[in-house]
Short mmCIF file of C-alpha atoms and ligand atoms in Angstrom, two decimals:
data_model
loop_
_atom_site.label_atom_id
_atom_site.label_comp_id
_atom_site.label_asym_id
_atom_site.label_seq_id
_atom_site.Cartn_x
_atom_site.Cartn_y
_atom_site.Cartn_z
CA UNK O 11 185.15 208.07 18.46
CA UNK O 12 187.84 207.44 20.86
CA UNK O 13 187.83 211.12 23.11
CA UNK O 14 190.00 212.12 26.39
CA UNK O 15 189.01 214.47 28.77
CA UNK O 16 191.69 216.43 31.21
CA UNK O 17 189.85 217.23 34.56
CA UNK O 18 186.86 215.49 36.01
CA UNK O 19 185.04 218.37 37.58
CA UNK O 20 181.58 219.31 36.69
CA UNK O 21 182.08 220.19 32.98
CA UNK O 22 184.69 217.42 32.59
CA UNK O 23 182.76 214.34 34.00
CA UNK O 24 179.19 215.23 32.60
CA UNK O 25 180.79 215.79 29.05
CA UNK O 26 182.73 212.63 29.97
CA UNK O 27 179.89 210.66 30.59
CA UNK O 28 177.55 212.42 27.90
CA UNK O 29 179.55 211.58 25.67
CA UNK O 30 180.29 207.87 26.33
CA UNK O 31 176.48 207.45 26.73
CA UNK O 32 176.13 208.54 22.87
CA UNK O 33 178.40 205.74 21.78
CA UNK O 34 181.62 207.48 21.90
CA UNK O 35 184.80 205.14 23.67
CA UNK O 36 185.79 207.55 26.66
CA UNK O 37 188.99 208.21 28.81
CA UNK O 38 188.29 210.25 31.48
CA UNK O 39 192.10 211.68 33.20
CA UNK O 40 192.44 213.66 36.62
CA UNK O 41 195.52 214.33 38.43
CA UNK O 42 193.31 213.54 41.98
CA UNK O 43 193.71 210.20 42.56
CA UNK O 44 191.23 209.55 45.55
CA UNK O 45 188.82 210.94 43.15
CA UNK O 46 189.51 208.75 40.24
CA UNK O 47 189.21 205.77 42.61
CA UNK O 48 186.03 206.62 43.35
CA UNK O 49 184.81 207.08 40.00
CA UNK O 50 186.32 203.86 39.31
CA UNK O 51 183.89 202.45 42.00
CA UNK O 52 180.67 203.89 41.07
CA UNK O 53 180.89 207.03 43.35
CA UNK O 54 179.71 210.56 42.18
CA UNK O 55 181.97 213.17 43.73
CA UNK O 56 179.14 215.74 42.95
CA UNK O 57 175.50 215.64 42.96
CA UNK O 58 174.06 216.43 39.93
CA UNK O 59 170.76 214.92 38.66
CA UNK O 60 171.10 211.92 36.21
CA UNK O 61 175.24 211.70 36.83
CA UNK O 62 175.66 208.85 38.75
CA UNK O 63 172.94 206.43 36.78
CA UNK O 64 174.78 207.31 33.22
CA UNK O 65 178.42 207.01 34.93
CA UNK O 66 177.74 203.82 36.69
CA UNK O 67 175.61 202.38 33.11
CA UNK O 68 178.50 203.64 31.24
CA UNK O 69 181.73 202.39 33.00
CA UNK O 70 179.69 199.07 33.65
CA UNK O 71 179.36 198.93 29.55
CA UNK O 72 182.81 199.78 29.20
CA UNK O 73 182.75 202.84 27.19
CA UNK O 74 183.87 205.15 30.25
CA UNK O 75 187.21 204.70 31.98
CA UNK O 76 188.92 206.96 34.78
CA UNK O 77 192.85 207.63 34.97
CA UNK O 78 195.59 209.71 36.61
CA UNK O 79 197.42 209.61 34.00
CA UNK O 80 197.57 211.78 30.79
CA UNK O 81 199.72 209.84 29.00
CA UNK O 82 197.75 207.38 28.65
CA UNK O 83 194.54 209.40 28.29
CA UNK O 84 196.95 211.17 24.94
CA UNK O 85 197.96 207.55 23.80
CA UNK O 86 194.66 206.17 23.84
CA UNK O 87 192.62 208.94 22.01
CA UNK O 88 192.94 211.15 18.55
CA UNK O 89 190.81 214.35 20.19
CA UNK O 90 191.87 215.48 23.95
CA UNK O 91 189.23 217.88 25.71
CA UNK O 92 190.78 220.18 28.19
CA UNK O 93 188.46 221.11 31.18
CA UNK O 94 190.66 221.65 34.10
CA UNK O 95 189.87 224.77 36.44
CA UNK O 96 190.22 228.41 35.23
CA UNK O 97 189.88 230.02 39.12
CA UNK O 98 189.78 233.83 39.47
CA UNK O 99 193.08 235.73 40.60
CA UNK O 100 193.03 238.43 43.40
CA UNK O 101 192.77 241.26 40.83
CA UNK O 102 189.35 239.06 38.91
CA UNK O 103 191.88 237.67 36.27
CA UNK O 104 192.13 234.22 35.61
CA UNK O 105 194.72 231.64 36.74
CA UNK O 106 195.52 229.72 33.59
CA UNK O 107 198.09 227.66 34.94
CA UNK O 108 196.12 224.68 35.06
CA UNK O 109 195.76 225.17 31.46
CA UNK O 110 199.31 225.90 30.76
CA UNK O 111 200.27 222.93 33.16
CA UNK O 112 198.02 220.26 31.05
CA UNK O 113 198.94 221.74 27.53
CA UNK O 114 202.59 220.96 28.25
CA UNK O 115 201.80 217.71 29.51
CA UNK O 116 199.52 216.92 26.20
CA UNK O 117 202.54 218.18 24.05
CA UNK O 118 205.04 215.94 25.93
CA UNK O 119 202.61 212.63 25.39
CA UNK O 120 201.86 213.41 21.45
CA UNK O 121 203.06 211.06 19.30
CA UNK O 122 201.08 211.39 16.27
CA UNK O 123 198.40 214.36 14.94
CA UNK O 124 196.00 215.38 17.98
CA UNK O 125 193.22 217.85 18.37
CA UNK O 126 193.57 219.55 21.68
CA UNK O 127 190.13 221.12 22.33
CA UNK O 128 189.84 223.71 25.47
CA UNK O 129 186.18 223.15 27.49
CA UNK O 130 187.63 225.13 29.94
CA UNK O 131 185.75 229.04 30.60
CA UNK O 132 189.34 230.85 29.14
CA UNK O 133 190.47 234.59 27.66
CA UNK O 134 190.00 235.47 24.33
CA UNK O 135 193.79 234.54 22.88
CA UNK O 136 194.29 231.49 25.26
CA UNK O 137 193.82 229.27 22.02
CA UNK O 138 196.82 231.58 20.96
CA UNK O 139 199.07 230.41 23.92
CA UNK O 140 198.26 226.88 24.04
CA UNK O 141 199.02 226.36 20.63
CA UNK O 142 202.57 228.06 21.30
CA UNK O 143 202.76 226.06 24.28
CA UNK O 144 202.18 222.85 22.56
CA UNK O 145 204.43 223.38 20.10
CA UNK O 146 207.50 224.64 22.51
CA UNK O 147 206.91 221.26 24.21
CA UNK O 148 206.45 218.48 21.71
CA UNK O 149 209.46 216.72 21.38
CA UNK O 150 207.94 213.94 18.63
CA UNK O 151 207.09 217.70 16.31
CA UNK O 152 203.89 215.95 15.16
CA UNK O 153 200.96 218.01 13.80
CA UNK O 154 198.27 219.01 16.12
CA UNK O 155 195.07 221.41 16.08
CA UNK O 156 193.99 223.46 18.63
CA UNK O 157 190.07 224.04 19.28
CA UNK O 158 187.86 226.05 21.18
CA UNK O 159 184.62 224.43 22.07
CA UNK O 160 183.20 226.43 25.42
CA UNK O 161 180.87 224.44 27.78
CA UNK O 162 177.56 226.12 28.10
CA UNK O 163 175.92 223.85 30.85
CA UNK O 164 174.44 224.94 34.09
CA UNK O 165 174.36 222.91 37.22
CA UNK O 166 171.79 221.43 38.14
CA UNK O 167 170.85 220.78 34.82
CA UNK O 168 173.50 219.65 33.68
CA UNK O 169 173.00 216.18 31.94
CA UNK O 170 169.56 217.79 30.19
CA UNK O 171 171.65 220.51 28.80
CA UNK O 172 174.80 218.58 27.47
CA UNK O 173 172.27 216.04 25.75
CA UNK O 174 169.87 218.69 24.32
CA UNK O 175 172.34 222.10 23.56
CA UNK O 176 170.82 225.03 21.99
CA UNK O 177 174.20 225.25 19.94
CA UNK O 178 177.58 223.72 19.75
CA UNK O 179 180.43 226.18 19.24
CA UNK O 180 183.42 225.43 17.35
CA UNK O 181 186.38 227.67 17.05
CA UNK O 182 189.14 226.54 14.40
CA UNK O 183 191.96 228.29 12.89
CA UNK O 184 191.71 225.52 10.07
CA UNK O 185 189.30 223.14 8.86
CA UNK O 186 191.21 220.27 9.55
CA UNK O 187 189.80 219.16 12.83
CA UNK O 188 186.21 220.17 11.81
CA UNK O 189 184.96 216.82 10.57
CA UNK O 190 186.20 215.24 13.46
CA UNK O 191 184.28 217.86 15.85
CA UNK O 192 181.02 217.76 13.92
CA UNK O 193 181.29 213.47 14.24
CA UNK O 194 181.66 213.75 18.07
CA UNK O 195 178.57 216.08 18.16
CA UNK O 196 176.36 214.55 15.41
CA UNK O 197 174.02 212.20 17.66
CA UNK O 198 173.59 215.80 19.82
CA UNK O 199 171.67 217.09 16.76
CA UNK O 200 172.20 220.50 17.79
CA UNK O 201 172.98 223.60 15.59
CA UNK O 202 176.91 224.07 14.95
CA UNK O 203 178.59 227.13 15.19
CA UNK O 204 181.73 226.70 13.23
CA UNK O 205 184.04 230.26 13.93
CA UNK O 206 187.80 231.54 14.78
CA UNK O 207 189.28 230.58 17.90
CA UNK O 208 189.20 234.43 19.37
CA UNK O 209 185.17 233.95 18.56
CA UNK O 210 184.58 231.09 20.15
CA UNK O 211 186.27 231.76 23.09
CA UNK O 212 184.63 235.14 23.45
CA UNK O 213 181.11 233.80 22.75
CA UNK O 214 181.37 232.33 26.38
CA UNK O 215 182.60 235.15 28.15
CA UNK O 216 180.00 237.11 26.53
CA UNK O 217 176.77 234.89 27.01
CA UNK O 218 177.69 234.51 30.95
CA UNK O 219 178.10 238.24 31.25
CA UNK O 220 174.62 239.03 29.19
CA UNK O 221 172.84 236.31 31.46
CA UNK O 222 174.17 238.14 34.16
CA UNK O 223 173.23 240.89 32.86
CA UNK O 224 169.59 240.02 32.70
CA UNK O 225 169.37 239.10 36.15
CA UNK O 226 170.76 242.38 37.42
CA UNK O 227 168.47 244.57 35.33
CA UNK O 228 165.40 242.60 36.54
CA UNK O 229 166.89 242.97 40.23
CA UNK O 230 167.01 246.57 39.57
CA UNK O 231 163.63 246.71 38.48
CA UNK O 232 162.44 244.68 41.84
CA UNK O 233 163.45 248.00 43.53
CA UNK O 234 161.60 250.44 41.43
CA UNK O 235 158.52 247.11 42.10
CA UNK O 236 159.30 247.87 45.65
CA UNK O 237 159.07 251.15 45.70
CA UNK O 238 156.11 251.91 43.74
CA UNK O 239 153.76 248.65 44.71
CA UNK O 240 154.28 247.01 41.15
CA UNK O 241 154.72 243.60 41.27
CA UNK O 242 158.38 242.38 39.65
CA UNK O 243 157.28 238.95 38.25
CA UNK O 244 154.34 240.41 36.29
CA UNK O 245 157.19 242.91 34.85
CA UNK O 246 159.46 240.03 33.62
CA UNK O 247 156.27 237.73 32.31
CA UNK O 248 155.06 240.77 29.91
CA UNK O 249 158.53 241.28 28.91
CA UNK O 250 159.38 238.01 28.77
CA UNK O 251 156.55 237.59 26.11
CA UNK O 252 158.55 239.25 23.45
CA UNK O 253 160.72 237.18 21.71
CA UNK O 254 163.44 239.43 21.88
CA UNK O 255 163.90 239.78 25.09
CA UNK O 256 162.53 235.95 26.12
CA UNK O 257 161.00 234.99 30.19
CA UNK O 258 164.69 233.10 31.14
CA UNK O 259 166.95 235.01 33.56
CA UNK O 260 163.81 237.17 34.47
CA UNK O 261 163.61 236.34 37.92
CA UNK O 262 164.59 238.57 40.85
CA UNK O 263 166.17 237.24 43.56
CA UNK O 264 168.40 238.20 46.13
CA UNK O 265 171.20 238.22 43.55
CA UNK O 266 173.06 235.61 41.51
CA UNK O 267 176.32 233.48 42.74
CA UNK O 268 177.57 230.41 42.28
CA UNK O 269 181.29 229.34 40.68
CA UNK O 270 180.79 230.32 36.68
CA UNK O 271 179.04 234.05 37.16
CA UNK O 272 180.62 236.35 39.66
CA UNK O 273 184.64 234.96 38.68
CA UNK O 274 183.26 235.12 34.54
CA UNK O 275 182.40 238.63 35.11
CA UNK O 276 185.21 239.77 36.95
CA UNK O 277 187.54 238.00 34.32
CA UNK O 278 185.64 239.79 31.54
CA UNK O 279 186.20 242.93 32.91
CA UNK O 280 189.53 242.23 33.34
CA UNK O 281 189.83 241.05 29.96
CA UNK O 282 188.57 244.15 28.24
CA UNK O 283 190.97 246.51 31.00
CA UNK O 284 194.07 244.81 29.11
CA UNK O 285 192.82 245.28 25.43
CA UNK O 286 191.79 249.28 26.90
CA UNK O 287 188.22 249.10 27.37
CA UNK O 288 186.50 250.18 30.73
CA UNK O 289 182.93 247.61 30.35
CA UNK O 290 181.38 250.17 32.42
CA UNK O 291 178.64 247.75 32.15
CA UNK O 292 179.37 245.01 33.70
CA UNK O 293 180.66 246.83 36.27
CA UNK O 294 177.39 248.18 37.35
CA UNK O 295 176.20 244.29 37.06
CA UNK O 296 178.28 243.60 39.71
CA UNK O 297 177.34 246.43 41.64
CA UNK O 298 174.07 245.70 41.60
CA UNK O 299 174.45 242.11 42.53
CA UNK O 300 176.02 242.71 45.50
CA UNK O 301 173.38 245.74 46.19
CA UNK O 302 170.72 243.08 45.50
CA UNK O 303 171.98 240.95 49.09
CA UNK O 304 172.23 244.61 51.16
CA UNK O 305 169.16 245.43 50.55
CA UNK O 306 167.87 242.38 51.34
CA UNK O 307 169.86 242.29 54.46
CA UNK O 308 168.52 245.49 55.16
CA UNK O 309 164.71 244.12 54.79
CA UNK O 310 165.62 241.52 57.52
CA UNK O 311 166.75 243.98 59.75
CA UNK O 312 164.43 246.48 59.26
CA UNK O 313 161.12 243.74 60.26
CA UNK O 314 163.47 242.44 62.71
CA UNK O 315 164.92 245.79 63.79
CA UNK O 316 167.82 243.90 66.36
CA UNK O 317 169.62 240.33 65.07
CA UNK O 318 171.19 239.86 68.45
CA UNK O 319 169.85 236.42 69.88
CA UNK O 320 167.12 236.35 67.26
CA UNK O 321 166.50 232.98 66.00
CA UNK O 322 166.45 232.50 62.48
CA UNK O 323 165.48 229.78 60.03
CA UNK O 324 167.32 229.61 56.78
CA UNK O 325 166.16 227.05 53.97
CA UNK O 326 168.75 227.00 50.73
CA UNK O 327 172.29 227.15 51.11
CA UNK O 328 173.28 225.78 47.59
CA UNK O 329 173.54 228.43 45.21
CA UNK O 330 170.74 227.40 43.11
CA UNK O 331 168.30 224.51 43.10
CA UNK O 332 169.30 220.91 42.33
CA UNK O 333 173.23 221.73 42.89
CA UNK O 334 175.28 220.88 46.34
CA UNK O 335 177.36 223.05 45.06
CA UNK O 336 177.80 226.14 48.20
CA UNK O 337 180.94 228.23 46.10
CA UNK O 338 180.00 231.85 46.01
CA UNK O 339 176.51 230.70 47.13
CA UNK O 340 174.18 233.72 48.20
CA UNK O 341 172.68 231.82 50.78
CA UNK O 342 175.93 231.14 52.52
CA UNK O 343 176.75 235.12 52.04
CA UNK O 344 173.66 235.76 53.82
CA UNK O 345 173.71 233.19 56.71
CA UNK O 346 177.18 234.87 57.50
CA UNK O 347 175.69 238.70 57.18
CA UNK O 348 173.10 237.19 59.74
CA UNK O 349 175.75 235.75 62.54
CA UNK O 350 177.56 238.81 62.33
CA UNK O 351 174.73 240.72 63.49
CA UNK O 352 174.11 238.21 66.22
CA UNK O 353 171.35 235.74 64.86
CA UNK O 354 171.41 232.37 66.13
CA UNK O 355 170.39 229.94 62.63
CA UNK O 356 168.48 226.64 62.00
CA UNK O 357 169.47 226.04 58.32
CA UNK O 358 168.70 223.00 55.68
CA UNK O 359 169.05 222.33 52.23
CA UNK O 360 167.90 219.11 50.77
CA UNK O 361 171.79 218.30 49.27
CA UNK O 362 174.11 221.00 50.62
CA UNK O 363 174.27 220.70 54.11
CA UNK O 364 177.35 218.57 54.03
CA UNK O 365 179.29 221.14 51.83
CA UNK O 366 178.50 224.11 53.63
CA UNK O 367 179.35 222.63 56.57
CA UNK O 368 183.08 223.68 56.22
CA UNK O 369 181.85 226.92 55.39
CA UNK O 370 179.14 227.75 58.30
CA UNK O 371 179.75 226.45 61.53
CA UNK O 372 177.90 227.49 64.99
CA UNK O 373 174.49 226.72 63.39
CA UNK O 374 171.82 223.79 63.86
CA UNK O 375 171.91 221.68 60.69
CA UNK O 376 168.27 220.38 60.27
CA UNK O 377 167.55 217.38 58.30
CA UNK O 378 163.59 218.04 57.64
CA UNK O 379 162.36 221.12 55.82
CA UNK O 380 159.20 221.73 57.73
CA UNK O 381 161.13 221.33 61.29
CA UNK O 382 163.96 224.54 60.59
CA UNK O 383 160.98 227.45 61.43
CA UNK O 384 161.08 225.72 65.30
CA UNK O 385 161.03 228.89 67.83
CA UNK O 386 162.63 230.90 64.89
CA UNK O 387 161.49 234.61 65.06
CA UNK O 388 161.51 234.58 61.04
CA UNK O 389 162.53 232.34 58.23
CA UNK O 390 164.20 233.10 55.36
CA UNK O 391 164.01 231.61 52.04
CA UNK O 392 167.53 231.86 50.17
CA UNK O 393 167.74 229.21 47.24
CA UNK O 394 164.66 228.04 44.80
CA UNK O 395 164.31 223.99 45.48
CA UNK O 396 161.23 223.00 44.06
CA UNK O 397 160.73 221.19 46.70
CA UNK O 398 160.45 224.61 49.20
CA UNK O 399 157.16 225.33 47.00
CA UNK O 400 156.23 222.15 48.94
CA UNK O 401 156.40 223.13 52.35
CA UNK O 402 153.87 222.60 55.08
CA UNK O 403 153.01 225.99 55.50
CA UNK O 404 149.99 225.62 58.43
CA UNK O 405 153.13 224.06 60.20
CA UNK O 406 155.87 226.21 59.54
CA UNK O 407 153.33 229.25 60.13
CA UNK O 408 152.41 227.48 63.95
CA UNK O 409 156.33 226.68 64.55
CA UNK O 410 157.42 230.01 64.24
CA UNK O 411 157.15 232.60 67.47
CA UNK O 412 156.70 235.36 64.90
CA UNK O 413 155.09 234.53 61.45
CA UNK O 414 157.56 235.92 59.25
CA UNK O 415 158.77 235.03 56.00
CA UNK O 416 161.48 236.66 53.85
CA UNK O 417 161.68 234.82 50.39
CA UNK O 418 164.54 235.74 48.34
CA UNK O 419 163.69 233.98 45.61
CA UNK O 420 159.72 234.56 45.06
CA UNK O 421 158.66 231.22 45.91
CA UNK O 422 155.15 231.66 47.03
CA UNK O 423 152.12 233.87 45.75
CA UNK O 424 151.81 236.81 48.08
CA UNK O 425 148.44 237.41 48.49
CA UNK O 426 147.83 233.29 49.61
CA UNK O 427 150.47 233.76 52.23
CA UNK O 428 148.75 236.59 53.98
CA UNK O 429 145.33 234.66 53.83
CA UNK O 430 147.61 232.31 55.64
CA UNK O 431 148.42 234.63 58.17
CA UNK O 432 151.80 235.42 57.39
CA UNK O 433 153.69 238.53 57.15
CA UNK O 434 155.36 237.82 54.07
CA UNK O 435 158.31 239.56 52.32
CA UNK O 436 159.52 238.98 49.43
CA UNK O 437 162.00 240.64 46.29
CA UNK O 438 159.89 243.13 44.07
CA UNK O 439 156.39 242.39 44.97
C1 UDX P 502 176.01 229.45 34.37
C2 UDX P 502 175.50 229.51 32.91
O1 UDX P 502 174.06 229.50 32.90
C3 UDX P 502 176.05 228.34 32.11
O2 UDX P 502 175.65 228.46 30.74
C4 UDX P 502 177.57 228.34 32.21
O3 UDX P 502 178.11 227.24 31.53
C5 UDX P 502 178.02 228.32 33.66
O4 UDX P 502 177.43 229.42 34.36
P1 UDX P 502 175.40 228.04 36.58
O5 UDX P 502 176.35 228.94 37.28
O6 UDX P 502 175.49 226.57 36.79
O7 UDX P 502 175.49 228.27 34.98
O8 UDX P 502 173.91 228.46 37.02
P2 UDX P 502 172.74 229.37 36.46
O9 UDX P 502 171.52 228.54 36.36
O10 UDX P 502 173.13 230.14 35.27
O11 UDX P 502 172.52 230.38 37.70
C6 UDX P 502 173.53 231.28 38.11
C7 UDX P 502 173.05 232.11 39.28
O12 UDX P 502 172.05 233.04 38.86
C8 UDX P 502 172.41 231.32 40.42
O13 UDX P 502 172.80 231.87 41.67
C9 UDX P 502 170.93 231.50 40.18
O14 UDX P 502 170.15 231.30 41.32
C10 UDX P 502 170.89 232.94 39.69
N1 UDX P 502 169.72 233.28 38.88
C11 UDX P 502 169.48 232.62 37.71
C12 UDX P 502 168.87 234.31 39.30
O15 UDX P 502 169.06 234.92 40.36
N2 UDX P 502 167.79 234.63 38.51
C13 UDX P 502 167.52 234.00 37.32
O16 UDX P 502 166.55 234.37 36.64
C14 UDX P 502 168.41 232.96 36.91
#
């Protein structure tokens, strides 16, 4: 099928390229032209495993093209995928102006029937405004559908979860443009959820806020672990083991971040505030996140007892593993706490350093893993690289004037690093 999508950011150019890689004939429109020239060339602006191979095979076999323009990207297609930035307000609403901006240029472009489908994270209702939107600004008056069809992918993973979803929602107010959606997704062979627009839309507000959920309650648990010697990752494999609860989202950490989370809750919150519902709950999700990096914090200084002039080693400053993505990242958070109280950091991260660099300044970038615990009084571990589990520890262990080791993330088996002659701390163990 011939598909456009509005916004080449992560959701935008893996779907883009997913897509084209089943078959599918795919214009690809963002308003950033440096960026589209780069596509054009074979760059990635993001790393993300597996992107740049099926880009590069798929604009070299012609079924993926980039363009400013969304004219063209409305002329040349039948079904136009939205997934431009929602960004959180001030107050934790959401700025849908990007949204608003796009639909009116869509509407101006139409010429003939179109289904507009929003990827974008939105409010329940949004389908409700673009539709009005579209239809204020359509000069030609041709028939169009509006569908929502929410992104579920994580980065990172983000290839491997676009080709293999758990389930494809569709939100429709008729069941004109259903064929048509089912035919894009057919060689996905995924389970379709076919449901109104104010559904659909919720289901992804409401699946971010329960996985958010999950990590919360098993960082609250780590404390009552703490506290009472019980060990947090046993906890989360025996529940984990029922089916109704499941092991994913089970592990502690030193709390969750990253650009879809913290800005989904807020806007959730917000969301229910308007319709007159306090979600109490997710409230005390967020509180709990950000009691998560205190307390950690806290465990730092309390080993350490003063920051000032301490050198620290820091490995993770992505906000998760295989992402060089640093937005709302934890590990920046926590490199910050440190300076404030004085510390003097040696950080790495096998793809974020350059990203974080306009976030953290005054602090040694260090390209090798193994070399950041140099004449550091502690190191920290912040984000969960597989390739951390990989570290040289009879190195780092010698490098270090002090052999501590905070791990925020539960990396390594406790009892093995204090054979190894570390004192090792870690989140609920
Ligand atoms: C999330 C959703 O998973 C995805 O479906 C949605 O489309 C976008 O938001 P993403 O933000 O890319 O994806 O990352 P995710 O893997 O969900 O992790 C979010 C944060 O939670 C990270 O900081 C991660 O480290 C943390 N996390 C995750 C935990 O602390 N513990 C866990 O068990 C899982």
């Amino acid at each position: 099928m011939k598909l456009t999508i509005i916004g080449t950011g992560y959701v935008g150019l893996v779907t883009g390229a997913c897509f084209a890689e089943v078959g599918h004939q795919v214009v690809c429109v963002d308003n950033d032209a440096a960026k589209v020239k780069l596509l054009q060339e074979g760059g990635i602006p993001i790393y993300e495993p597996g992107l740049e191979e099926l880009v590069k095979g798929n604009v070299a076999a012609g079924r993926l093209n980039f363009t400013t323009s969304t004219t063209e990207g409305v002329e040349k297609s039948d079904v136009i995928f939205i997934a431009v930035p929602t960004p959180p307000m001030a107050d934790g609403s959401v700025d849908l102006s990007f949204i608003e901006k796009v639909a009116r240029e869509i509407a101006s472009a139409m010429t003939g029937y179109k289904i507009v489908v929003d990827k974008s994270t939105v409010p329940v209702r949004t389908g409700d405004k673009v539709t009005e939107t579209i239809k204020r600004y359509c000069k030609a008056r041709v028939e169009f559908d509006v569908v929502s069809n929410p992104e579920f992918l994580r980065e990172g993973f983000a290839v491997e979860d676009l080709m293999k979803p758990d389930r494809i929602v569709i939100g429709v107010r008729s069941q004109r443009p259903v064929a048509a959606m089912k035919e894009i997704y057919a060689p996905f062979q995924a389970p379709v959820v076919v449901t109104d627009i104010n559904s659909a839309e919720l289901i992804k507000h409401a699946s971010n806020s329960f996985l958010a959920l999950k990590i919360s309650y098993i960082n609250a648990l780590s404390i009552i672990c703490d506290a009472t010697g019980a060990n947090v990752q046993e906890v989360a494999n025996g529940m984990g083991m029922d089916a109704r609860i499941g092991r994913r989202f089970l592990d502690a950490s030193l709390g969750f971040g990253g650009s879809c989370f913290p800005k989904d809750l807020s806007a959730f919150i917000k969301i229910a505030e308007q319709m007159g519902y306090e979600f109490g709950l997710l409230k005390e999700v967020q509180r709990i996140n950000a009691e998560q990096m205190n307390r950690f914090v806290k465990k730092i200084i309390d080993t350490l007892w003063v920051l000032k002039d301490k050198k620290i080693g820091v490995l993770g400053l992505a906000f998760k593993q295989n992402t060089d993505d640093v937005r709302m990242s934890p590990a920046i958070e926590l490199c910050q706490r440190l300076q404030k109280e004085g510390a003097i950091l040696r950080v790495h991260d096998p793809k974020a350093m350059e990203k974080s660099k306009a976030l953290l300044k005054d602090v040694t970038y260090v390209d090798d893993m193994n070399e950041v615990a140099e004449g550091c009084d502690a190191l920290v571990i912040t984000t969960e690289w597989d390739e951390f589990k990989k570290l040289d520890l009879e190195r780092v262990r010698k490098a270090l004037s002090h052999p501590i080791l905070f791990d925020g993330r539960n990396l390594f088996d406790r009892t093995e690093m204090e054979r190894l002659g570390f004192i090792y701390k870690s989140i609920g163990r």
